[in-house]
PDB file of C-alpha atoms in Angstrom:
ATOM      1  CA  UNK A   2      -6.369  46.144  89.359  1.00 81.00           C
ATOM      2  CA  UNK A   3      -9.478  47.088  90.366  1.00 83.00           C
ATOM      3  CA  UNK A   4     -12.503  46.616  87.697  1.00 78.00           C
ATOM      4  CA  UNK A   5     -14.641  49.421  86.631  1.00 79.00           C
ATOM      5  CA  UNK A   6     -17.952  50.030  85.478  1.00 76.00           C
ATOM      6  CA  UNK A   7     -18.055  49.764  81.899  1.00 79.00           C
ATOM      7  CA  UNK A   8     -20.736  50.428  79.110  1.00 82.00           C
ATOM      8  CA  UNK A   9     -21.581  50.791  75.761  1.00 81.00           C
ATOM      9  CA  UNK A  10     -24.057  52.211  73.215  1.00 83.00           C
ATOM     10  CA  UNK A  11     -25.886  50.137  70.531  1.00 82.00           C
ATOM     11  CA  UNK A  12     -25.294  51.611  66.828  1.00 85.00           C
ATOM     12  CA  UNK A  13     -29.448  52.066  66.259  1.00 83.00           C
ATOM     13  CA  UNK A  14     -29.073  53.567  69.864  1.00 85.00           C
ATOM     14  CA  UNK A  15     -25.779  55.543  68.868  1.00 90.00           C
ATOM     15  CA  UNK A  16     -27.166  57.214  65.500  1.00 91.00           C
ATOM     16  CA  UNK A  17     -30.630  58.264  67.771  1.00 91.00           C
ATOM     17  CA  UNK A  18     -28.252  59.873  69.719  1.00 93.00           C
ATOM     18  CA  UNK A  19     -26.333  61.676  66.567  1.00 95.00           C
ATOM     19  CA  UNK A  20     -29.857  62.850  65.501  1.00 96.00           C
ATOM     20  CA  UNK A  21     -30.755  64.120  68.457  1.00 95.00           C
ATOM     21  CA  UNK A  22     -27.806  66.008  68.941  1.00 95.00           C
ATOM     22  CA  UNK A  23     -27.934  67.643  65.610  1.00 96.00           C
ATOM     23  CA  UNK A  24     -30.979  69.380  66.900  1.00 96.00           C
ATOM     24  CA  UNK A  25     -29.738  70.683  69.912  1.00 95.00           C
ATOM     25  CA  UNK A  26     -27.997  69.922  73.456  1.00 94.00           C
ATOM     26  CA  UNK A  27     -28.889  66.585  74.987  1.00 93.00           C
ATOM     27  CA  UNK A  28     -28.894  65.303  78.886  1.00 92.00           C
ATOM     28  CA  UNK A  29     -28.177  61.301  78.511  1.00 88.00           C
ATOM     29  CA  UNK A  30     -29.093  59.430  81.373  1.00 87.00           C
ATOM     30  CA  UNK A  31     -27.342  55.630  81.699  1.00 84.00           C
ATOM     31  CA  UNK A  32     -28.444  53.155  83.426  1.00 83.00           C
ATOM     32  CA  UNK A  33     -26.062  50.212  84.019  1.00 80.00           C
ATOM     33  CA  UNK A  34     -28.133  47.302  85.721  1.00 78.00           C
ATOM     34  CA  UNK A  35     -26.345  44.276  85.080  1.00 74.00           C
ATOM     35  CA  UNK A  36     -24.740  42.321  88.335  1.00 77.00           C
ATOM     36  CA  UNK A  37     -22.936  38.687  88.981  1.00 77.00           C
ATOM     37  CA  UNK A  38     -26.059  36.738  90.678  1.00 81.00           C
ATOM     38  CA  UNK A  39     -23.419  33.577  91.096  1.00 83.00           C
ATOM     39  CA  UNK A  40     -23.014  30.399  89.255  1.00 86.00           C
ATOM     40  CA  UNK A  41     -26.351  28.346  88.170  1.00 88.00           C
ATOM     41  CA  UNK A  42     -26.990  24.954  86.447  1.00 91.00           C
ATOM     42  CA  UNK A  43     -27.437  25.130  82.981  1.00 93.00           C
ATOM     43  CA  UNK A  44     -27.595  22.184  79.949  1.00 95.00           C
ATOM     44  CA  UNK A  45     -27.188  20.965  76.751  1.00 97.00           C
ATOM     45  CA  UNK A  46     -30.059  19.407  74.378  1.00 97.00           C
ATOM     46  CA  UNK A  47     -28.989  16.402  71.973  1.00 97.00           C
ATOM     47  CA  UNK A  48     -30.818  15.017  69.624  1.00 97.00           C
ATOM     48  CA  UNK A  49     -29.254  12.560  66.920  1.00 97.00           C
ATOM     49  CA  UNK A  50     -30.598  11.748  63.669  1.00 97.00           C
ATOM     50  CA  UNK A  51     -29.451   8.075  63.652  1.00 97.00           C
ATOM     51  CA  UNK A  52     -27.043   6.715  60.950  1.00 97.00           C
ATOM     52  CA  UNK A  53     -27.130   3.526  58.876  1.00 98.00           C
ATOM     53  CA  UNK A  54     -23.276   2.862  59.753  1.00 97.00           C
ATOM     54  CA  UNK A  55     -22.522   2.899  63.653  1.00 95.00           C
ATOM     55  CA  UNK A  56     -18.529   2.768  62.582  1.00 96.00           C
ATOM     56  CA  UNK A  57     -18.753   5.517  60.422  1.00 97.00           C
ATOM     57  CA  UNK A  58     -18.538   7.978  63.047  1.00 97.00           C
ATOM     58  CA  UNK A  59     -20.779  11.199  64.302  1.00 98.00           C
ATOM     59  CA  UNK A  60     -21.139  14.151  62.617  1.00 98.00           C
ATOM     60  CA  UNK A  61     -21.726  17.423  65.152  1.00 98.00           C
ATOM     61  CA  UNK A  62     -23.900  20.294  64.256  1.00 98.00           C
ATOM     62  CA  UNK A  63     -25.709  23.205  66.407  1.00 97.00           C
ATOM     63  CA  UNK A  64     -25.647  26.472  68.180  1.00 97.00           C
ATOM     64  CA  UNK A  65     -26.138  27.864  71.459  1.00 97.00           C
ATOM     65  CA  UNK A  66     -29.344  28.606  73.024  1.00 94.00           C
ATOM     66  CA  UNK A  67     -28.460  30.888  75.625  1.00 93.00           C
ATOM     67  CA  UNK A  68     -28.362  34.574  74.570  1.00 91.00           C
ATOM     68  CA  UNK A  69     -27.078  38.230  76.117  1.00 85.00           C
ATOM     69  CA  UNK A  70     -30.116  39.741  78.798  1.00 76.00           C
ATOM     70  CA  UNK A  71     -31.199  42.731  77.022  1.00 78.00           C
ATOM     71  CA  UNK A  72     -32.404  40.503  73.830  1.00 80.00           C
ATOM     72  CA  UNK A  73     -33.843  38.058  72.673  1.00 89.00           C
ATOM     73  CA  UNK A  74     -31.198  36.916  70.645  1.00 94.00           C
ATOM     74  CA  UNK A  75     -32.925  35.960  67.870  1.00 95.00           C
ATOM     75  CA  UNK A  76     -29.481  36.664  65.641  1.00 95.00           C
ATOM     76  CA  UNK A  77     -27.261  35.184  68.751  1.00 94.00           C
ATOM     77  CA  UNK A  78     -28.120  32.649  68.151  1.00 94.00           C
ATOM     78  CA  UNK A  79     -31.462  31.440  68.104  1.00 96.00           C
ATOM     79  CA  UNK A  80     -30.936  31.434  64.175  1.00 97.00           C
ATOM     80  CA  UNK A  81     -27.827  29.019  64.333  1.00 97.00           C
ATOM     81  CA  UNK A  82     -30.073  26.350  66.458  1.00 97.00           C
ATOM     82  CA  UNK A  83     -33.184  27.167  63.786  1.00 98.00           C
ATOM     83  CA  UNK A  84     -30.719  26.655  61.185  1.00 98.00           C
ATOM     84  CA  UNK A  85     -28.348  23.551  61.717  1.00 98.00           C
ATOM     85  CA  UNK A  86     -31.541  21.948  63.135  1.00 98.00           C
ATOM     86  CA  UNK A  87     -33.566  22.309  60.144  1.00 98.00           C
ATOM     87  CA  UNK A  88     -31.172  21.253  58.216  1.00 98.00           C
ATOM     88  CA  UNK A  89     -30.663  18.103  60.084  1.00 98.00           C
ATOM     89  CA  UNK A  90     -34.750  17.170  59.731  1.00 98.00           C
ATOM     90  CA  UNK A  91     -34.596  17.799  56.014  1.00 98.00           C
ATOM     91  CA  UNK A  92     -31.861  15.110  55.736  1.00 98.00           C
ATOM     92  CA  UNK A  93     -33.954  13.248  58.455  1.00 97.00           C
ATOM     93  CA  UNK A  94     -37.056  13.324  56.232  1.00 97.00           C
ATOM     94  CA  UNK A  95     -34.928  12.335  52.906  1.00 96.00           C
ATOM     95  CA  UNK A  96     -34.255   9.102  54.306  1.00 96.00           C
ATOM     96  CA  UNK A  97     -31.591   7.301  56.716  1.00 97.00           C
ATOM     97  CA  UNK A  98     -28.023   8.701  56.495  1.00 98.00           C
ATOM     98  CA  UNK A  99     -24.962   6.830  56.830  1.00 98.00           C
ATOM     99  CA  UNK A 100     -23.135   9.008  59.466  1.00 98.00           C
ATOM    100  CA  UNK A 101     -25.118  10.103  62.717  1.00 98.00           C
ATOM    101  CA  UNK A 102     -26.159  13.448  62.523  1.00 98.00           C
ATOM    102  CA  UNK A 103     -25.882  15.132  66.074  1.00 98.00           C
ATOM    103  CA  UNK A 104     -27.832  18.418  67.224  1.00 98.00           C
ATOM    104  CA  UNK A 105     -26.393  19.806  70.040  1.00 98.00           C
ATOM    105  CA  UNK A 106     -28.324  23.334  71.555  1.00 98.00           C
ATOM    106  CA  UNK A 107     -24.912  24.332  73.700  1.00 97.00           C
ATOM    107  CA  UNK A 108     -25.866  25.948  77.046  1.00 96.00           C
ATOM    108  CA  UNK A 109     -23.632  28.404  78.863  1.00 94.00           C
ATOM    109  CA  UNK A 110     -21.802  30.051  75.997  1.00 95.00           C
ATOM    110  CA  UNK A 111     -22.542  33.525  76.216  1.00 92.00           C
ATOM    111  CA  UNK A 112     -20.592  33.229  79.932  1.00 89.00           C
ATOM    112  CA  UNK A 113     -17.511  31.004  79.297  1.00 92.00           C
ATOM    113  CA  UNK A 114     -18.426  28.444  76.354  1.00 95.00           C
ATOM    114  CA  UNK A 115     -18.878  26.006  79.244  1.00 95.00           C
ATOM    115  CA  UNK A 116     -21.674  24.320  77.200  1.00 96.00           C
ATOM    116  CA  UNK A 117     -18.956  23.040  74.498  1.00 97.00           C
ATOM    117  CA  UNK A 118     -16.513  22.436  77.124  1.00 97.00           C
ATOM    118  CA  UNK A 119     -18.778  19.811  79.230  1.00 97.00           C
ATOM    119  CA  UNK A 120     -20.166  18.330  75.820  1.00 98.00           C
ATOM    120  CA  UNK A 121     -16.777  17.383  74.239  1.00 97.00           C
ATOM    121  CA  UNK A 122     -15.907  15.861  78.423  1.00 97.00           C
ATOM    122  CA  UNK A 123     -18.817  13.763  78.645  1.00 97.00           C
ATOM    123  CA  UNK A 124     -18.620  12.334  74.826  1.00 98.00           C
ATOM    124  CA  UNK A 125     -15.193  11.850  74.569  1.00 97.00           C
ATOM    125  CA  UNK A 126     -15.157   8.402  74.312  1.00 97.00           C
ATOM    126  CA  UNK A 127     -17.667   8.825  71.442  1.00 97.00           C
ATOM    127  CA  UNK A 128     -15.683   8.711  67.804  1.00 97.00           C
ATOM    128  CA  UNK A 129     -16.573  12.396  65.903  1.00 98.00           C
ATOM    129  CA  UNK A 130     -15.645  12.480  62.511  1.00 98.00           C
ATOM    130  CA  UNK A 131     -17.084  16.151  62.022  1.00 98.00           C
ATOM    131  CA  UNK A 132     -17.921  18.991  63.569  1.00 98.00           C
ATOM    132  CA  UNK A 133     -19.412  22.898  62.920  1.00 98.00           C
ATOM    133  CA  UNK A 134     -21.548  25.256  64.208  1.00 98.00           C
ATOM    134  CA  UNK A 135     -24.052  28.215  63.067  1.00 97.00           C
ATOM    135  CA  UNK A 136     -23.551  30.777  65.383  1.00 96.00           C
ATOM    136  CA  UNK A 137     -22.896  34.448  63.316  1.00 96.00           C
ATOM    137  CA  UNK A 138     -26.710  35.272  62.772  1.00 95.00           C
ATOM    138  CA  UNK A 139     -29.013  34.752  59.814  1.00 96.00           C
ATOM    139  CA  UNK A 140     -27.986  36.688  56.996  1.00 97.00           C
ATOM    140  CA  UNK A 141     -26.055  35.146  53.603  1.00 97.00           C
ATOM    141  CA  UNK A 142     -23.423  32.266  53.208  1.00 98.00           C
ATOM    142  CA  UNK A 143     -20.904  33.525  50.757  1.00 97.00           C
ATOM    143  CA  UNK A 144     -17.870  30.888  51.179  1.00 97.00           C
ATOM    144  CA  UNK A 145     -17.169  28.117  53.021  1.00 97.00           C
ATOM    145  CA  UNK A 146     -13.867  26.608  54.070  1.00 97.00           C
ATOM    146  CA  UNK A 147     -12.478  23.147  55.090  1.00 96.00           C
ATOM    147  CA  UNK A 148     -10.291  21.236  57.541  1.00 96.00           C
ATOM    148  CA  UNK A 149     -10.272  17.833  56.216  1.00 97.00           C
ATOM    149  CA  UNK A 150      -8.208  14.743  56.346  1.00 96.00           C
ATOM    150  CA  UNK A 151      -6.435  13.882  52.513  1.00 94.00           C
ATOM    151  CA  UNK A 152      -8.442  11.004  52.246  1.00 93.00           C
ATOM    152  CA  UNK A 153     -11.479  13.165  52.585  1.00 96.00           C
ATOM    153  CA  UNK A 154     -10.622  15.870  50.361  1.00 95.00           C
ATOM    154  CA  UNK A 155     -13.110  14.528  47.874  1.00 96.00           C
ATOM    155  CA  UNK A 156     -15.626  15.959  50.472  1.00 97.00           C
ATOM    156  CA  UNK A 157     -14.514  19.279  49.835  1.00 96.00           C
ATOM    157  CA  UNK A 158     -14.994  19.536  45.836  1.00 97.00           C
ATOM    158  CA  UNK A 159     -18.133  17.873  45.856  1.00 97.00           C
ATOM    159  CA  UNK A 160     -19.731  20.718  48.470  1.00 97.00           C
ATOM    160  CA  UNK A 161     -18.137  23.097  46.168  1.00 97.00           C
ATOM    161  CA  UNK A 162     -20.604  21.946  43.146  1.00 97.00           C
ATOM    162  CA  UNK A 163     -23.492  21.804  45.414  1.00 98.00           C
ATOM    163  CA  UNK A 164     -22.566  25.283  47.077  1.00 98.00           C
ATOM    164  CA  UNK A 165     -21.868  27.242  43.594  1.00 97.00           C
ATOM    165  CA  UNK A 166     -25.804  27.618  42.828  1.00 97.00           C
ATOM    166  CA  UNK A 167     -26.097  29.079  46.034  1.00 97.00           C
ATOM    167  CA  UNK A 168     -23.539  31.934  45.519  1.00 97.00           C
ATOM    168  CA  UNK A 169     -21.270  30.531  47.541  1.00 98.00           C
ATOM    169  CA  UNK A 170     -17.249  30.412  46.499  1.00 97.00           C
ATOM    170  CA  UNK A 171     -14.563  28.036  47.972  1.00 96.00           C
ATOM    171  CA  UNK A 172     -12.152  30.128  50.835  1.00 95.00           C
ATOM    172  CA  UNK A 173      -8.440  29.788  50.932  1.00 92.00           C
ATOM    173  CA  UNK A 174      -8.158  29.399  54.425  1.00 91.00           C
ATOM    174  CA  UNK A 175      -8.334  26.834  56.695  1.00 92.00           C
ATOM    175  CA  UNK A 176     -11.888  26.022  58.975  1.00 94.00           C
ATOM    176  CA  UNK A 177     -11.462  27.024  62.578  1.00 91.00           C
ATOM    177  CA  UNK A 178     -14.901  26.218  63.917  1.00 92.00           C
ATOM    178  CA  UNK A 179     -15.937  28.409  66.919  1.00 95.00           C
ATOM    179  CA  UNK A 180     -16.434  28.301  70.512  1.00 95.00           C
ATOM    180  CA  UNK A 181     -19.358  25.630  71.388  1.00 97.00           C
ATOM    181  CA  UNK A 182     -17.403  22.692  68.622  1.00 97.00           C
ATOM    182  CA  UNK A 183     -13.703  24.310  69.299  1.00 96.00           C
ATOM    183  CA  UNK A 184     -13.007  21.743  72.157  1.00 97.00           C
ATOM    184  CA  UNK A 185     -14.234  18.903  70.510  1.00 97.00           C
ATOM    185  CA  UNK A 186     -12.258  20.138  66.920  1.00 97.00           C
ATOM    186  CA  UNK A 187      -9.314  20.449  69.004  1.00 96.00           C
ATOM    187  CA  UNK A 188      -8.802  16.664  69.952  1.00 96.00           C
ATOM    188  CA  UNK A 189      -8.028  16.534  65.648  1.00 96.00           C
ATOM    189  CA  UNK A 190     -11.789  16.068  64.791  1.00 97.00           C
ATOM    190  CA  UNK A 191     -12.462  17.843  61.171  1.00 97.00           C
ATOM    191  CA  UNK A 192     -14.708  20.601  60.084  1.00 97.00           C
ATOM    192  CA  UNK A 193     -16.112  23.249  57.957  1.00 97.00           C
ATOM    193  CA  UNK A 194     -17.014  26.398  57.992  1.00 97.00           C
ATOM    194  CA  UNK A 195     -19.282  28.155  56.552  1.00 97.00           C
ATOM    195  CA  UNK A 196     -18.840  31.423  56.187  1.00 96.00           C
ATOM    196  CA  UNK A 197     -21.747  34.362  56.205  1.00 97.00           C
ATOM    197  CA  UNK A 198     -22.154  37.702  55.901  1.00 96.00           C
ATOM    198  CA  UNK A 199     -21.407  39.803  58.683  1.00 93.00           C
ATOM    199  CA  UNK A 200     -22.096  43.220  57.226  1.00 92.00           C
ATOM    200  CA  UNK A 201     -25.356  43.503  60.044  1.00 90.00           C
ATOM    201  CA  UNK A 202     -24.238  41.247  62.632  1.00 92.00           C
ATOM    202  CA  UNK A 203     -22.584  43.824  64.763  1.00 89.00           C
ATOM    203  CA  UNK A 204     -25.354  46.316  64.701  1.00 87.00           C
ATOM    204  CA  UNK A 205     -27.345  44.388  66.404  1.00 88.00           C
ATOM    205  CA  UNK A 206     -25.941  41.344  68.485  1.00 86.00           C
ATOM    206  CA  UNK A 207     -25.493  41.759  72.298  1.00 88.00           C
ATOM    207  CA  UNK A 208     -28.244  44.186  72.455  1.00 87.00           C
ATOM    208  CA  UNK A 209     -31.773  44.905  72.856  1.00 87.00           C
ATOM    209  CA  UNK A 210     -31.790  44.899  69.287  1.00 89.00           C
ATOM    210  CA  UNK A 211     -32.033  41.360  68.808  1.00 92.00           C
ATOM    211  CA  UNK A 212     -34.992  40.748  67.749  1.00 93.00           C
ATOM    212  CA  UNK A 213     -36.593  38.207  65.346  1.00 95.00           C
ATOM    213  CA  UNK A 214     -37.688  41.161  62.907  1.00 94.00           C
ATOM    214  CA  UNK A 215     -34.179  41.451  61.964  1.00 93.00           C
ATOM    215  CA  UNK A 216     -34.055  38.142  60.317  1.00 96.00           C
ATOM    216  CA  UNK A 217     -34.398  38.292  56.637  1.00 97.00           C
ATOM    217  CA  UNK A 218     -36.543  35.303  55.363  1.00 97.00           C
ATOM    218  CA  UNK A 219     -34.841  34.992  52.239  1.00 98.00           C
ATOM    219  CA  UNK A 220     -31.176  34.642  53.623  1.00 97.00           C
ATOM    220  CA  UNK A 221     -31.975  32.552  56.354  1.00 98.00           C
ATOM    221  CA  UNK A 222     -33.668  29.965  53.682  1.00 98.00           C
ATOM    222  CA  UNK A 223     -30.354  30.518  51.707  1.00 98.00           C
ATOM    223  CA  UNK A 224     -28.579  29.195  55.258  1.00 98.00           C
ATOM    224  CA  UNK A 225     -30.642  26.307  55.811  1.00 98.00           C
ATOM    225  CA  UNK A 226     -30.429  24.873  51.851  1.00 98.00           C
ATOM    226  CA  UNK A 227     -26.371  25.351  52.183  1.00 98.00           C
ATOM    227  CA  UNK A 228     -26.575  23.416  55.490  1.00 98.00           C
ATOM    228  CA  UNK A 229     -28.739  20.969  53.999  1.00 98.00           C
ATOM    229  CA  UNK A 230     -26.490  20.418  51.160  1.00 98.00           C
ATOM    230  CA  UNK A 231     -23.550  20.086  53.878  1.00 98.00           C
ATOM    231  CA  UNK A 232     -24.991  17.458  56.096  1.00 98.00           C
ATOM    232  CA  UNK A 233     -26.115  15.282  52.775  1.00 98.00           C
ATOM    233  CA  UNK A 234     -22.439  15.246  51.460  1.00 98.00           C
ATOM    234  CA  UNK A 235     -20.501  14.994  55.132  1.00 98.00           C
ATOM    235  CA  UNK A 236     -23.119  12.386  56.472  1.00 98.00           C
ATOM    236  CA  UNK A 237     -23.275  10.284  53.675  1.00 98.00           C
ATOM    237  CA  UNK A 238     -19.919  10.513  52.201  1.00 97.00           C
ATOM    238  CA  UNK A 239     -18.559   7.062  51.087  1.00 97.00           C
ATOM    239  CA  UNK A 240     -14.626   8.052  52.175  1.00 96.00           C
ATOM    240  CA  UNK A 241     -13.246   7.600  55.555  1.00 95.00           C
ATOM    241  CA  UNK A 242     -12.949  11.015  57.211  1.00 96.00           C
ATOM    242  CA  UNK A 243     -10.253  10.628  59.807  1.00 95.00           C
ATOM    243  CA  UNK A 244      -7.993  12.986  62.117  1.00 95.00           C
ATOM    244  CA  UNK A 245      -6.685  16.238  61.278  1.00 95.00           C
ATOM    245  CA  UNK A 246      -4.224  18.386  62.868  1.00 91.00           C
ATOM    246  CA  UNK A 247      -6.623  20.960  65.076  1.00 87.00           C
ATOM    247  CA  UNK A 248      -7.098  24.352  64.151  1.00 83.00           C
ATOM    248  CA  UNK A 249      -5.446  27.214  65.757  1.00 74.00           C
ATOM    249  CA  UNK A 250      -6.790  28.622  68.918  1.00 58.00           C
ATOM    250  CA  UNK A 251      -6.583  31.672  67.796  1.00 47.00           C
ATOM    251  CA  UNK A 252      -8.921  30.745  64.326  1.00 47.00           C
ATOM    252  CA  UNK A 253     -11.803  29.779  66.681  1.00 48.00           C
ATOM    253  CA  UNK A 254     -13.959  32.539  66.057  1.00 49.00           C
ATOM    254  CA  UNK A 255     -17.440  32.458  64.828  1.00 48.00           C
ATOM    255  CA  UNK A 256     -17.818  31.826  60.926  1.00 46.00           C
ATOM    256  CA  UNK A 257     -16.714  35.061  59.267  1.00 45.00           C
ATOM    257  CA  UNK A 258     -16.249  36.974  62.276  1.00 44.00           C
ATOM    258  CA  UNK A 259     -12.488  37.789  61.494  1.00 41.00           C
ATOM    259  CA  UNK A 260     -11.487  41.415  60.748  1.00 32.00           C
ATOM    260  CA  UNK A 261     -11.018  40.338  56.830  1.00 32.00           C
ATOM    261  CA  UNK A 262     -14.481  39.110  56.690  1.00 36.00           C
ATOM    262  CA  UNK A 263     -16.528  41.729  58.160  1.00 34.00           C
ATOM    263  CA  UNK A 264     -14.569  45.100  57.068  1.00 32.00           C
ATOM    264  CA  UNK A 265     -16.111  48.381  57.181  1.00 30.00           C
ATOM    265  CA  UNK A 266     -19.621  49.600  56.987  1.00 33.00           C
ATOM    266  CA  UNK A 267     -20.748  52.983  56.591  1.00 32.00           C
ATOM    267  CA  UNK A 268     -17.429  54.405  57.734  1.00 32.00           C
ATOM    268  CA  UNK A 269     -17.500  52.271  60.520  1.00 32.00           C
ATOM    269  CA  UNK A 270     -14.819  49.883  60.918  1.00 29.00           C
ATOM    270  CA  UNK A 271     -16.195  47.111  63.598  1.00 29.00           C
ATOM    271  CA  UNK A 272     -13.518  46.004  66.576  1.00 30.00           C
ATOM    272  CA  UNK A 273     -13.809  42.242  66.854  1.00 30.00           C
ATOM    273  CA  UNK A 274     -12.280  40.242  69.835  1.00 28.00           C
ATOM    274  CA  UNK A 275      -9.894  36.974  68.587  1.00 29.00           C
ATOM    275  CA  UNK A 276     -12.293  34.727  70.411  1.00 30.00           C
ATOM    276  CA  UNK A 277     -15.760  36.441  70.323  1.00 31.00           C
ATOM    277  CA  UNK A 278     -19.484  35.861  69.680  1.00 32.00           C
TER     278      UNK A 278
END
């Protein structure tokens, strides 16, 4: 099948067009500029908060550095990078955790998840006991879901207690992870998803409207608080965090990105890819 050109209007632009149409006829010029430039080199940025027990394993967190060219990527995914890094810094400032916390800013996620795949291959010999990512903007976390071994179920219980004051409840599903940590999770590593509200996410992501002014500082702070609690509990858990059944491939979508968690807004129904960001 021969490829054909495709384009889409962001929701704010579509709203503006609707307003103009109410005033009369509109002529629209659509300029589509993307082109394939060939392959180029990317990379991952990795930083560790060293743990006191080298045998306790690595807690892997992070987000992705790259974004779509049209916007600055404040929502997708500078916020995720900032949230996870800030949480790790808080743990580091409070003292040495039991487990090493590894923060990864993944490269080349948007073009195929290559940073996550490369990380998993390069660090396959290291013992990872937990992995999670933030890649769904900066709006508030409203629920969490786990994929923990029976030996570490108490970790989820302690997290439920810690997150309740932040307005975060425990979900009934299993954690699925996301594009960047997916390759590590598929090796049987445990994980927890902090599910964020998606009511605004698809209004802005992958468009020129994905800019810093769309970030709500209060909701951003709630995210950092939730991630800090998560890291404090997981990185210092006395239990052994062993292997778990890997999440199903189709569940490896960003936290909150499955259709049941997005719903409808102002009469719009969002179409969500099975694996997307």
